[in-house]
mmCIF file of C-alpha atoms in Angstrom:
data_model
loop_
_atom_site.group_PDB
_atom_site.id
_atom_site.type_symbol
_atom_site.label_atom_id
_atom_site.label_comp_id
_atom_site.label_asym_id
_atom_site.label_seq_id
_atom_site.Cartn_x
_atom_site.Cartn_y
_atom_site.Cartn_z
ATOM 1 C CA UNK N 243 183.490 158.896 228.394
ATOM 2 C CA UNK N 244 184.158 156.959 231.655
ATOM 3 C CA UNK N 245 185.648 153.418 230.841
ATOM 4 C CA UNK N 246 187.142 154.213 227.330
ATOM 5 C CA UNK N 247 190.183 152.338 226.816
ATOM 6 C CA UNK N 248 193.038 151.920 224.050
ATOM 7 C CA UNK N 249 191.343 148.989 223.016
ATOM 8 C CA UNK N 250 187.981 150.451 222.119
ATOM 9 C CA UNK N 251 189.723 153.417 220.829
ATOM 10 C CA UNK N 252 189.566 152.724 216.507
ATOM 11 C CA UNK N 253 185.905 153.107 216.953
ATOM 12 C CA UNK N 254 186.366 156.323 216.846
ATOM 13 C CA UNK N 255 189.723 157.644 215.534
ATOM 14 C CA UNK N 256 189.403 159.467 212.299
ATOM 15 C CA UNK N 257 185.118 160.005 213.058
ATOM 16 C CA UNK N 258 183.456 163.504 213.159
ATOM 17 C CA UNK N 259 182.872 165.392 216.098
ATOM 18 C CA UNK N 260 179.716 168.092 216.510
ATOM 19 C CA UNK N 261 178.712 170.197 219.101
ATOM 20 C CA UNK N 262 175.326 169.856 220.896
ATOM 21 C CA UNK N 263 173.632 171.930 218.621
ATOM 22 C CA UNK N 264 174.581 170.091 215.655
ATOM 23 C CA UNK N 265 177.599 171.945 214.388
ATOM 24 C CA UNK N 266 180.404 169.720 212.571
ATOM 25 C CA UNK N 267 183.848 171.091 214.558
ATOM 26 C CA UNK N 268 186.106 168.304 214.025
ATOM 27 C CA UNK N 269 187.382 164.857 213.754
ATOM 28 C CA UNK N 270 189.040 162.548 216.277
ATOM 29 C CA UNK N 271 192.921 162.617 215.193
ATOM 30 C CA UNK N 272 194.686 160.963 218.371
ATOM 31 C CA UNK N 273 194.065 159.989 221.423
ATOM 32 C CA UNK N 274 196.633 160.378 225.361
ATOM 33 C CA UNK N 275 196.386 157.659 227.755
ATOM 34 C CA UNK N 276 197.481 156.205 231.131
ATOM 35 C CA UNK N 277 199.402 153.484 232.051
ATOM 36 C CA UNK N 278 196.065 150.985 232.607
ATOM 37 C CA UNK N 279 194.638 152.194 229.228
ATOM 38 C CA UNK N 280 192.307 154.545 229.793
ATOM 39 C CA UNK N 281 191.693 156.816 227.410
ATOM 40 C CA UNK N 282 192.444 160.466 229.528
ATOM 41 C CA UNK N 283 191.708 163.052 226.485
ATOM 42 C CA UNK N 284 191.450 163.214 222.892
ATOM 43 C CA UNK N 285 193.160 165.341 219.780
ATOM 44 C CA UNK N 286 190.722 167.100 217.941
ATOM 45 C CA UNK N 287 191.618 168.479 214.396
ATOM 46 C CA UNK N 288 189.259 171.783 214.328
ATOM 47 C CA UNK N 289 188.695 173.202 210.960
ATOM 48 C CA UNK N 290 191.511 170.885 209.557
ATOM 49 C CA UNK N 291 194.269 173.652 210.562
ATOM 50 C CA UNK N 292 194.388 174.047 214.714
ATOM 51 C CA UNK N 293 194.687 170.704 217.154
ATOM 52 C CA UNK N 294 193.875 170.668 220.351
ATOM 53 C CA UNK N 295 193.857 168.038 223.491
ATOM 54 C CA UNK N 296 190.660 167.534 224.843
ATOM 55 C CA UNK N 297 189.430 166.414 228.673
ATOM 56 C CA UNK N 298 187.257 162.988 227.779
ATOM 57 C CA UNK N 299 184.991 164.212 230.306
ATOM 58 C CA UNK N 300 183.707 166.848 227.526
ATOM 59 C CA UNK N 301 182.828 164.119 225.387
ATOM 60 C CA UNK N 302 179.450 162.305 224.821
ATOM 61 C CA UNK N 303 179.255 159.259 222.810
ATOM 62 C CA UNK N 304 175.598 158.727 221.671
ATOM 63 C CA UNK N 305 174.317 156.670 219.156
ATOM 64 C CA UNK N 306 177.183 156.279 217.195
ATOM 65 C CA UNK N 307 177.829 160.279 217.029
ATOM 66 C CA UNK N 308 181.011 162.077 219.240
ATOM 67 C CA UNK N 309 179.468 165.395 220.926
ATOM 68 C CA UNK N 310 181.675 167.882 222.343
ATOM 69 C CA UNK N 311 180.724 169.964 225.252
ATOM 70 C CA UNK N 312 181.836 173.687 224.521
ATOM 71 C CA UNK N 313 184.117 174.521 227.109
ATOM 72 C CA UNK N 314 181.677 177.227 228.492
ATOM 73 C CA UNK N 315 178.767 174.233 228.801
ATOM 74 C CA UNK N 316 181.430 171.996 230.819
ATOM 75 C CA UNK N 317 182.537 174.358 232.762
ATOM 76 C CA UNK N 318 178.884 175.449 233.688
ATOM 77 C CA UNK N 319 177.754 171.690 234.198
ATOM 78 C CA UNK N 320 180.676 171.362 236.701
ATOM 79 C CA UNK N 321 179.894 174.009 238.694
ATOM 80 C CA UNK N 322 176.353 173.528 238.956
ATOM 81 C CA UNK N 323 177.033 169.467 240.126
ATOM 82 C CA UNK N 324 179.342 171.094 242.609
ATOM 83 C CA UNK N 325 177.359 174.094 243.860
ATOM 84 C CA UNK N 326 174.700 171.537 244.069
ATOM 85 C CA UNK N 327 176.058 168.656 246.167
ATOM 86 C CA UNK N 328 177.714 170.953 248.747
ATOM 87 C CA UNK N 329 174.126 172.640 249.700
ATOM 88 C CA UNK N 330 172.489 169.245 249.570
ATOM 89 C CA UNK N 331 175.414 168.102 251.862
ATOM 90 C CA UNK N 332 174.876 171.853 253.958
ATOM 91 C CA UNK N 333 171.204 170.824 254.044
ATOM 92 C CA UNK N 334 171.609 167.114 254.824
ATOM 93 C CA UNK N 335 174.193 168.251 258.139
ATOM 94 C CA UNK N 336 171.567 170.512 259.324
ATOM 95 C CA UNK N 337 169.362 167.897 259.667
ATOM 96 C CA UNK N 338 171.688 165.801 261.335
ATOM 97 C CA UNK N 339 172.250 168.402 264.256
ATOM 98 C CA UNK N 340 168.801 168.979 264.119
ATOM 99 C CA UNK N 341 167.989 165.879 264.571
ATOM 100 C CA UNK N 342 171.100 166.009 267.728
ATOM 101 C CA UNK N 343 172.310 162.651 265.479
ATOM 102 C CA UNK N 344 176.256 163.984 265.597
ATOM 103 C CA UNK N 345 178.048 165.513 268.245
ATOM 104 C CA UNK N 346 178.146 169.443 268.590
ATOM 105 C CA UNK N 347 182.183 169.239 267.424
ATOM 106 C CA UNK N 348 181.569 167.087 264.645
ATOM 107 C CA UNK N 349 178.934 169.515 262.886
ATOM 108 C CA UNK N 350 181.172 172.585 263.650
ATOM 109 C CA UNK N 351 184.183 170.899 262.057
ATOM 110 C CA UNK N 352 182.045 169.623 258.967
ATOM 111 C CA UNK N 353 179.821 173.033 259.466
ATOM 112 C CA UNK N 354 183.420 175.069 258.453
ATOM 113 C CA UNK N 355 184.458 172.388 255.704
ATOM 114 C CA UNK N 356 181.596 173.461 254.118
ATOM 115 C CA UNK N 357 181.265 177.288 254.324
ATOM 116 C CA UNK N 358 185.382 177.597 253.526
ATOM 117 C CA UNK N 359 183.863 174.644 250.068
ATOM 118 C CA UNK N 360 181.023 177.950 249.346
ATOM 119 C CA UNK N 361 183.532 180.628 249.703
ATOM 120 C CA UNK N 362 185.709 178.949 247.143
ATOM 121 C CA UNK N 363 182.840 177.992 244.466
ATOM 122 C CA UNK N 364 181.417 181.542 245.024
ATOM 123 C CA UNK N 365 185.034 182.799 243.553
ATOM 124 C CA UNK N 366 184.996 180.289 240.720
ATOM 125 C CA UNK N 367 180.710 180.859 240.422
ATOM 126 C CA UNK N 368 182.060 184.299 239.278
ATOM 127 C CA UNK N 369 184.642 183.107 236.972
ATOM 128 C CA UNK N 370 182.197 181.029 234.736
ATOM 129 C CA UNK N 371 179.890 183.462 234.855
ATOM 130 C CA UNK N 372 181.904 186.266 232.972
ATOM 131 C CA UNK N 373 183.130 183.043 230.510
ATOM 132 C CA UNK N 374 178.733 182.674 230.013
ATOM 133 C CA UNK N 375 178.093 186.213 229.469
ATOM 134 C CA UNK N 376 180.893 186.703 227.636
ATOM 135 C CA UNK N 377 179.888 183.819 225.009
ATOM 136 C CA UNK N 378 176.445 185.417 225.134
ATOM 137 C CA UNK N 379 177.458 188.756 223.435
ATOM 138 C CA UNK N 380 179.709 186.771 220.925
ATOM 139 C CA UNK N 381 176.352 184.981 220.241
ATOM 140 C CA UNK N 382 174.659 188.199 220.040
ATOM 141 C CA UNK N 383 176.674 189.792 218.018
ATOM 142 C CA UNK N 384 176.928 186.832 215.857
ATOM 143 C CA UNK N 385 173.117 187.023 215.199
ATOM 144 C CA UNK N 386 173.268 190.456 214.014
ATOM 145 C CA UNK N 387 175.891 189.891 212.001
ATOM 146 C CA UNK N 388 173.981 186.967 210.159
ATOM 147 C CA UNK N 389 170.051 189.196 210.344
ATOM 148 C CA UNK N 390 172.120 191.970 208.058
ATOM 149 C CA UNK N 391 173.047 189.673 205.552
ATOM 150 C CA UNK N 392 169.573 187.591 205.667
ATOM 151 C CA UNK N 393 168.280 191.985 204.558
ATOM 152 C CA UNK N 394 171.094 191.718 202.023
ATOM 153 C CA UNK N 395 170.586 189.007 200.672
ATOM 154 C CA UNK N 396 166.305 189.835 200.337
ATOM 155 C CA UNK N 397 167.222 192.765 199.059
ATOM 156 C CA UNK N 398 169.035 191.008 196.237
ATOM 157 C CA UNK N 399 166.665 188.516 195.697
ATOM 158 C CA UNK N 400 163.434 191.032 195.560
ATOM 159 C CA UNK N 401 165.841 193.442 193.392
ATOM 160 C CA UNK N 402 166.175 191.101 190.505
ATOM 161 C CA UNK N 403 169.994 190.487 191.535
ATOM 162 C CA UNK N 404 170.318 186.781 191.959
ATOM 163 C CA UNK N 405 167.910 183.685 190.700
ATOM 164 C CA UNK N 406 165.137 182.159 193.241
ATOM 165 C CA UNK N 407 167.487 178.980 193.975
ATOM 166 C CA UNK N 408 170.760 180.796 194.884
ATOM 167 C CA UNK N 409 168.349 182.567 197.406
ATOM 168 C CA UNK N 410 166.842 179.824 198.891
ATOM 169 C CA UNK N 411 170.091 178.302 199.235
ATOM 170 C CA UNK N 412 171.342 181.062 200.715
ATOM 171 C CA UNK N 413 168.317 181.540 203.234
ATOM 172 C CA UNK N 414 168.108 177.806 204.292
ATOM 173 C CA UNK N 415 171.802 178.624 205.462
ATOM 174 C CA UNK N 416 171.494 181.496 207.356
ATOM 175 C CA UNK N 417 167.938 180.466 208.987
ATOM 176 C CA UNK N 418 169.447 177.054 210.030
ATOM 177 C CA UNK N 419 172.632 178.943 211.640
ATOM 178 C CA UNK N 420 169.966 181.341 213.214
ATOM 179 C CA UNK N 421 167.978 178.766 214.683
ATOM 180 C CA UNK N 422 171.504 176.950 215.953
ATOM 181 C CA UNK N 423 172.571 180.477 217.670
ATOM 182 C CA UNK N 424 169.062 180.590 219.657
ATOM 183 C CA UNK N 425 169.345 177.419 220.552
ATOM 184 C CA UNK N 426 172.709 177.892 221.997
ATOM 185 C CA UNK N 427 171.953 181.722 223.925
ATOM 186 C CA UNK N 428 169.061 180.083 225.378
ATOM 187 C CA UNK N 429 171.113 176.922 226.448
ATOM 188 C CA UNK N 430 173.996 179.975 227.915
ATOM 189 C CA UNK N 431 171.228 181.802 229.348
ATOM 190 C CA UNK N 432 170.065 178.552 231.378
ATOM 191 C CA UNK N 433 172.925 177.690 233.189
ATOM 192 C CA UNK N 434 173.252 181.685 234.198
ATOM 193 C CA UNK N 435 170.106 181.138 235.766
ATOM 194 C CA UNK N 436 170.940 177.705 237.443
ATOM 195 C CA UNK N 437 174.025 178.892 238.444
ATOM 196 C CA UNK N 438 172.622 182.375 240.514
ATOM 197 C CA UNK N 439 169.454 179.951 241.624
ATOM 198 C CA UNK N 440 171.549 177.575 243.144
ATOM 199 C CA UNK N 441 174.389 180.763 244.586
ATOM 200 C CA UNK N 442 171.022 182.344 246.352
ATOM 201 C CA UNK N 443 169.545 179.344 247.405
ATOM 202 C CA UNK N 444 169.534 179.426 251.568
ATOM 203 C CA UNK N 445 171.086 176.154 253.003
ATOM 204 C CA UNK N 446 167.813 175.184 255.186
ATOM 205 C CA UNK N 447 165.673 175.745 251.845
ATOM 206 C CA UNK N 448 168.216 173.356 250.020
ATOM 207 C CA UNK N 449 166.741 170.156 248.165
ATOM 208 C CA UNK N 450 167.467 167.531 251.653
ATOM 209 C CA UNK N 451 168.136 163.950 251.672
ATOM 210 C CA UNK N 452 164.621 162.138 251.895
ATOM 211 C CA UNK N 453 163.987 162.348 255.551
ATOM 212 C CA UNK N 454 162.105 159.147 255.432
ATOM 213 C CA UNK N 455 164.805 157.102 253.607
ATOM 214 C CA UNK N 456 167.213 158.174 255.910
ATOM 215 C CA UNK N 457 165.189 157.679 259.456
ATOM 216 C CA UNK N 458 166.526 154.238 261.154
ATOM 217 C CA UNK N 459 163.943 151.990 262.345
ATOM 218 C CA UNK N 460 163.500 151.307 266.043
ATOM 219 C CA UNK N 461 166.181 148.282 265.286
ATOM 220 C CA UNK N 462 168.445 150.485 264.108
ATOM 221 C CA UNK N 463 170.908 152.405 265.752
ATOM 222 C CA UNK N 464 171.630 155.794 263.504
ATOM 223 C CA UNK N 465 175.176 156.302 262.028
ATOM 224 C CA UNK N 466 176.260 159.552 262.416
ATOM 225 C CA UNK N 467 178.327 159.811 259.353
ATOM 226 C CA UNK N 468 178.483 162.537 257.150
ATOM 227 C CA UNK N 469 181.295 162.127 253.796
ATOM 228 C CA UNK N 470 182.853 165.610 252.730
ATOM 229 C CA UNK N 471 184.503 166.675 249.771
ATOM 230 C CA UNK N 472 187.718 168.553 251.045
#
């Protein structure tokens, strides 16, 4: 949460943390940060037994509740911003040379910044991809695991085994974790598909800068400027 400091910190110590689908997994224990007072990351007590320090960028504060990005969903969401500025930026130097705005040297320099920036996100592209389809079988698996004891537990119930209330509570549980599971593979499964969309995307198809925003008028001289990300 950009802009947290010490001083705005006991709004939160000791509160509950969920994921984004609505999962309890913590509480706010402690707290790590620099010498202005910004808050930098947070200790999270997870199931009351394991601790952990925790990035504040993976934190959401909305409406009074503390969501935590799983580290698979931050780690996607980085990627994607990144993946996604450096072809718009690609794109937008095209134009430029297209346009003969910047000198032939200038686009070749900022031509290579960019190409060695793809070579490097299309090695860590990889990376978060096994972490997405790796959480993807453990979701899979975790959905089969809860469908055989949803049959158990019907087979019980239509057996005579166990009363009409222990089964509904017992079905309300598992078909609210089921529902929390989809949610969550089809959330994985989206940023797999952002994440090859934007990987296979050609550089003069990439989403430009507004051609029209950018045009100088006649009393204008252009500024050929282009910012990079090293």
């Amino acid at each position: 949460m950009p802009g947290l400091t010490v001083e705005k910190i006991d709004e939160y110590l000791g509160k509950p943390v969920n994921d984004p689908y609505g999962r309890r997994v913590g509480y706010i224990v402690g707290f790590y940060s620099d010498s202005d007072g910004n808050i930098s990351s947070l200790e999270v007590s997870f199931n009351d037994f394991d601790f952990k320090q925790v990035e504040i960028e993976r934190f959401r504060f909305e409406n009074g509740n503390i969501i935590l990005l799983p580290e698979w969903e931050y780690m996607a969401t980085v990627l994607e911003n990144r993946l996604e500025r450096v072809k718009k930026r690609a794109a937008a130097l095209e134009e430029l040379n297209s346009r003969k705005e910047i000198p032939k040297h200038t686009y070749e320099e900022f031509k290579k910044k960019l190409e060695e920036s793809l070579i490097k996100l299309k090695e860590d592209s990889k990376n978060v991809k096994e972490v997405l389809r790796k959480r993807m079988h453990e979701i899979e698996d975790m959905i089969v695991e809860l469908e055989k004891t949803v049959t158990a537990v019907k087979v019980s119930y239509i057996g005579g085994e166990i009363p009409e209330k222990a089964y509904k509570a017992s079905m309300d549980h598992l078909r609210r974790n089921l529902d929390i599971l989809s949610s969550e593979k089809a959330s994985v499964k989206n940023h797999l598909d952002r994440i090859e969309a934007l990987e296979n995307l050609p550089v003069d198809t990439a989403v430009k800068v507004s051609v029209a925003a950018e045009t100088p008028s006649k009393s204008q001289q252009p500024i050929p400027v282009v910012v990079v990300e090293s």
